[in-house]
Each structure stands twice: as C-alpha cells, then as structure tokens.
Amino acid sequence: MSTALLTARPTTAARPAAPALPAWAPRVPALAALALLPWLAVLAACHETAWVALDLAELTALLGLDALLRRRSPAAFGAACLVALLLAGDALADIGTAAPGLPLLAALVMAGCVELPLAALCLALGRRAGAGQRRRPARRPTAMTSTRARVSSSAPWPSASPTGCWAPSPSSG
C-alpha cells in the first residue's frame, strides 16, 4: 500500500459570479417590514408578548438592512446575516411550537414559502452589496523623514535627543 500526502492546492480559477437578482429585489426587505405591521397588531391584540418581541426584532433588522442596501454599504452583509438568523429562528420556533394538524401545516408552509426564501434573498442581497466594495488596505503609520541618513540601530524606533533631533537609541551591550 502506498500513502499519499494530500495538500490543498491553490486554485487559480475565479469564483463563479452570483446569479443576477431582479431589479425589484432590493425593495423586498422594506416591503417585508411593511407586511409585518398588521401581523404585529394581531399578535399584540392576542397578548403574545414573546412573538411580538421576535417580530419587532425582525422588523427592525429588515428596516436596517434596507437602509444599508440603499447606501450600498458593505455592512449590509452583516445585517443580512442577522435578518436570516432571525427569520430562520422564527421559522424553527413556529414549527416547534405548532400543534399537530393544520397549525403545523401552516407553520411549515410559512417557513418554506415565506420566511426561509426571504432569508435566502436577504443573504444574496447582502452578499451582492458587500462584494461591490473593495476593502481598503490598513493605513500604516508614516515614518518621520529627515534629510540626513538614518543611522541603523537595534531599536525599532528612534528616540529623541535632548536637542530635539532624532538620534538612534543607545544599544544595549
């Protein structure tokens, strides 16, 4: 038997481009937030405090994502992840707490047709917004320059002498 050493090879192929989203897709988070308002009123009338709190968090996250998408901010990806997490958690909680029969079927339909597709769309929108921005390299501190040649020393930074001129640090012996 022979043994082979498996190593990861760097790939030179570019990552495939994400599929194009329709022109109306960036408006979906705001429309979903608007659609939550009547449902929040129903939940509040039934005194379902926990569900009201979860749906208010979803509403706030959707409106925040909408604002970041309008500004084309790279932070939209983080907001999209938050929205997707809240929507997936809502779907899981709905399914887990539904009574058998029609309530469970309704929870499954809502999860499969509304909440999880909306989460996937928000992630795609956030990824597209984040991919459009190039990250700037971190700024390096600027070194002080002088007309005289710098004397090399063992210290990484020169120290100031009493005269105010830059001088090398005394090297330890």
Short mmCIF file of C-alpha atoms in Angstrom, two decimals:
data_model
loop_
_atom_site.label_atom_id
_atom_site.label_comp_id
_atom_site.label_asym_id
_atom_site.label_seq_id
_atom_site.Cartn_x
_atom_site.Cartn_y
_atom_site.Cartn_z
CA MET A 1 0.00 0.00 0.00
CA SER A 2 1.17 3.44 -0.73
CA THR A 3 0.36 6.56 1.18
CA ALA A 4 -0.11 9.90 -0.42
CA LEU A 5 0.23 13.26 1.17
CA LEU A 6 -2.83 15.34 0.48
CA THR A 7 -2.22 19.04 0.26
CA ALA A 8 -4.51 21.86 -0.59
CA ARG A 9 -3.65 23.35 -3.92
CA PRO A 10 -4.37 27.00 -4.51
CA THR A 11 -6.91 27.39 -7.24
CA THR A 12 -6.42 29.94 -9.94
CA ALA A 13 -9.98 29.73 -11.19
CA ALA A 14 -12.15 32.63 -10.20
CA ARG A 15 -15.23 32.06 -8.10
CA PRO A 16 -18.35 31.83 -10.25
CA ALA A 17 -20.36 35.01 -10.35
CA ALA A 18 -23.52 35.14 -8.28
CA PRO A 19 -26.72 34.98 -10.30
CA ALA A 20 -28.19 38.33 -11.15
CA LEU A 21 -31.02 39.48 -8.93
CA PRO A 22 -34.11 41.17 -10.34
CA ALA A 23 -34.34 44.95 -10.14
CA TRP A 24 -37.13 44.79 -7.55
CA ALA A 25 -35.15 42.55 -5.16
CA PRO A 26 -33.54 45.35 -3.08
CA ARG A 27 -37.01 46.63 -2.17
CA VAL A 28 -38.11 43.32 -0.65
CA PRO A 29 -36.75 43.90 2.90
CA ALA A 30 -38.71 47.16 3.23
CA LEU A 31 -41.86 45.54 1.82
CA ALA A 32 -41.47 42.59 4.19
CA ALA A 33 -41.13 45.01 7.12
CA LEU A 34 -44.29 46.77 5.97
CA ALA A 35 -46.11 43.44 5.71
CA LEU A 36 -45.15 42.63 9.31
CA LEU A 37 -47.06 45.61 10.72
CA PRO A 38 -50.60 44.14 10.52
CA TRP A 39 -49.32 40.82 11.86
CA LEU A 40 -47.71 42.65 14.80
CA ALA A 41 -51.07 44.27 15.55
CA VAL A 42 -52.78 40.86 15.59
CA LEU A 43 -50.12 39.42 17.90
CA ALA A 44 -50.31 42.42 20.22
CA ALA A 45 -54.11 42.11 20.43
CA CYS A 46 -53.73 38.45 21.42
CA HIS A 47 -51.14 39.35 24.10
CA GLU A 48 -48.44 37.20 22.51
CA THR A 49 -45.54 39.17 24.01
CA ALA A 50 -42.71 36.82 23.02
CA TRP A 51 -43.84 36.68 19.40
CA VAL A 52 -44.30 40.45 19.30
CA ALA A 53 -40.74 40.91 20.54
CA LEU A 54 -39.35 38.50 17.92
CA ASP A 55 -41.31 40.10 15.09
CA LEU A 56 -40.27 43.58 16.25
CA ALA A 57 -36.65 42.44 16.09
CA GLU A 58 -37.27 41.14 12.57
CA LEU A 59 -38.94 44.42 11.59
CA THR A 60 -36.03 46.46 12.92
CA ALA A 61 -33.44 44.24 11.24
CA LEU A 62 -35.30 44.37 7.91
CA LEU A 63 -35.50 48.18 8.02
CA GLY A 64 -31.81 48.37 8.95
CA LEU A 65 -30.90 46.10 6.06
CA ASP A 66 -32.99 48.23 3.71
CA ALA A 67 -31.18 51.38 4.84
CA LEU A 68 -27.76 49.76 4.37
CA LEU A 69 -28.71 48.43 0.93
CA ARG A 70 -29.84 51.89 -0.17
CA ARG A 71 -26.43 53.26 0.85
CA ARG A 72 -24.65 50.32 -0.79
CA SER A 73 -22.80 49.78 2.46
CA PRO A 74 -20.51 46.76 2.89
CA ALA A 75 -22.09 46.39 6.35
CA ALA A 76 -25.25 45.17 4.60
CA PHE A 77 -23.88 41.63 4.63
CA GLY A 78 -23.78 41.59 8.44
CA ALA A 79 -27.31 42.97 8.62
CA ALA A 80 -28.45 40.38 6.08
CA CYS A 81 -26.95 37.62 8.23
CA LEU A 82 -28.85 38.97 11.23
CA VAL A 83 -32.12 39.06 9.28
CA ALA A 84 -31.55 35.50 8.04
CA LEU A 85 -30.79 34.30 11.56
CA LEU A 86 -33.95 35.90 12.95
CA LEU A 87 -36.13 34.55 10.14
CA ALA A 88 -34.71 31.03 10.42
CA GLY A 89 -35.16 31.13 14.19
CA ASP A 90 -38.73 32.33 13.76
CA ALA A 91 -39.46 29.50 11.33
CA LEU A 92 -37.94 26.95 13.68
CA ALA A 93 -39.86 28.31 16.67
CA ASP A 94 -43.12 28.35 14.70
CA ILE A 95 -42.67 24.73 13.63
CA GLY A 96 -41.52 23.59 17.06
CA THR A 97 -44.42 25.17 18.94
CA ALA A 98 -47.21 24.41 16.45
CA ALA A 99 -49.92 21.98 17.45
CA PRO A 100 -50.32 18.87 15.29
CA GLY A 101 -52.59 19.11 12.29
CA LEU A 102 -53.43 22.34 10.47
CA PRO A 103 -51.34 24.64 12.71
CA LEU A 104 -48.24 22.57 11.96
CA LEU A 105 -49.05 22.57 8.25
CA ALA A 106 -49.49 26.36 8.33
CA ALA A 107 -46.15 26.75 10.11
CA LEU A 108 -44.41 24.54 7.54
CA VAL A 109 -45.96 26.46 4.63
CA MET A 110 -44.97 29.82 6.17
CA ALA A 111 -41.43 28.60 6.77
CA GLY A 112 -41.00 27.06 3.32
CA CYS A 113 -42.77 29.74 1.29
CA VAL A 114 -42.10 32.99 3.17
CA GLU A 115 -39.54 33.01 5.97
CA LEU A 116 -36.73 30.86 4.58
CA PRO A 117 -36.91 32.22 0.99
CA LEU A 118 -36.88 35.75 2.42
CA ALA A 119 -33.82 34.84 4.50
CA ALA A 120 -32.05 33.48 1.40
CA LEU A 121 -32.91 36.59 -0.62
CA CYS A 122 -31.62 38.87 2.13
CA LEU A 123 -28.35 36.92 2.24
CA ALA A 124 -27.99 37.24 -1.54
CA LEU A 125 -28.67 40.99 -1.35
CA GLY A 126 -26.16 41.42 1.45
CA ARG A 127 -23.53 39.40 -0.37
CA ARG A 128 -24.01 41.47 -3.51
CA ALA A 129 -23.74 44.71 -1.53
CA GLY A 130 -20.59 43.53 0.25
CA ALA A 131 -18.95 42.23 -2.94
CA GLY A 132 -19.30 45.58 -4.68
CA GLN A 133 -16.99 47.29 -2.22
CA ARG A 134 -13.26 46.76 -2.19
CA ARG A 135 -11.63 46.74 1.18
CA ARG A 136 -9.12 49.45 1.72
CA PRO A 137 -5.74 48.35 2.99
CA ALA A 138 -4.97 49.31 6.55
CA ARG A 139 -3.11 52.58 6.83
CA ARG A 140 0.44 52.26 8.00
CA PRO A 141 1.86 54.83 10.34
CA THR A 142 4.02 57.28 8.46
CA ALA A 143 7.67 57.39 9.42
CA MET A 144 9.34 60.69 10.11
CA THR A 145 11.80 61.52 7.39
CA SER A 146 14.83 63.71 7.62
CA THR A 147 17.41 64.98 5.17
CA ARG A 148 20.20 63.11 6.95
CA ALA A 149 20.66 59.41 6.51
CA ARG A 150 19.20 57.45 9.36
CA VAL A 151 21.68 55.55 11.48
CA SER A 152 20.63 51.96 11.97
CA SER A 153 20.18 50.74 15.50
CA SER A 154 18.84 47.70 17.21
CA ALA A 155 15.78 49.60 18.45
CA PRO A 156 12.79 49.62 16.11
CA TRP A 157 12.05 53.32 16.69
CA PRO A 158 14.49 56.19 17.08
CA SER A 159 14.39 58.17 20.28
CA ALA A 160 14.52 61.94 20.61
CA SER A 161 17.68 63.50 21.95
CA PRO A 162 17.67 66.49 24.32
CA THR A 163 18.46 68.78 21.38
CA GLY A 164 15.25 67.79 19.64
CA CYS A 165 16.98 65.92 16.82
CA TRP A 166 16.31 62.33 16.09
CA ALA A 167 19.07 60.07 17.20
CA PRO A 168 19.38 56.31 17.41
CA SER A 169 18.59 54.65 20.71
CA PRO A 170 21.61 53.57 22.71
CA SER A 171 22.18 49.92 22.00
CA SER A 172 22.44 47.62 24.93
CA GLY A 173 25.77 45.92 25.21
#
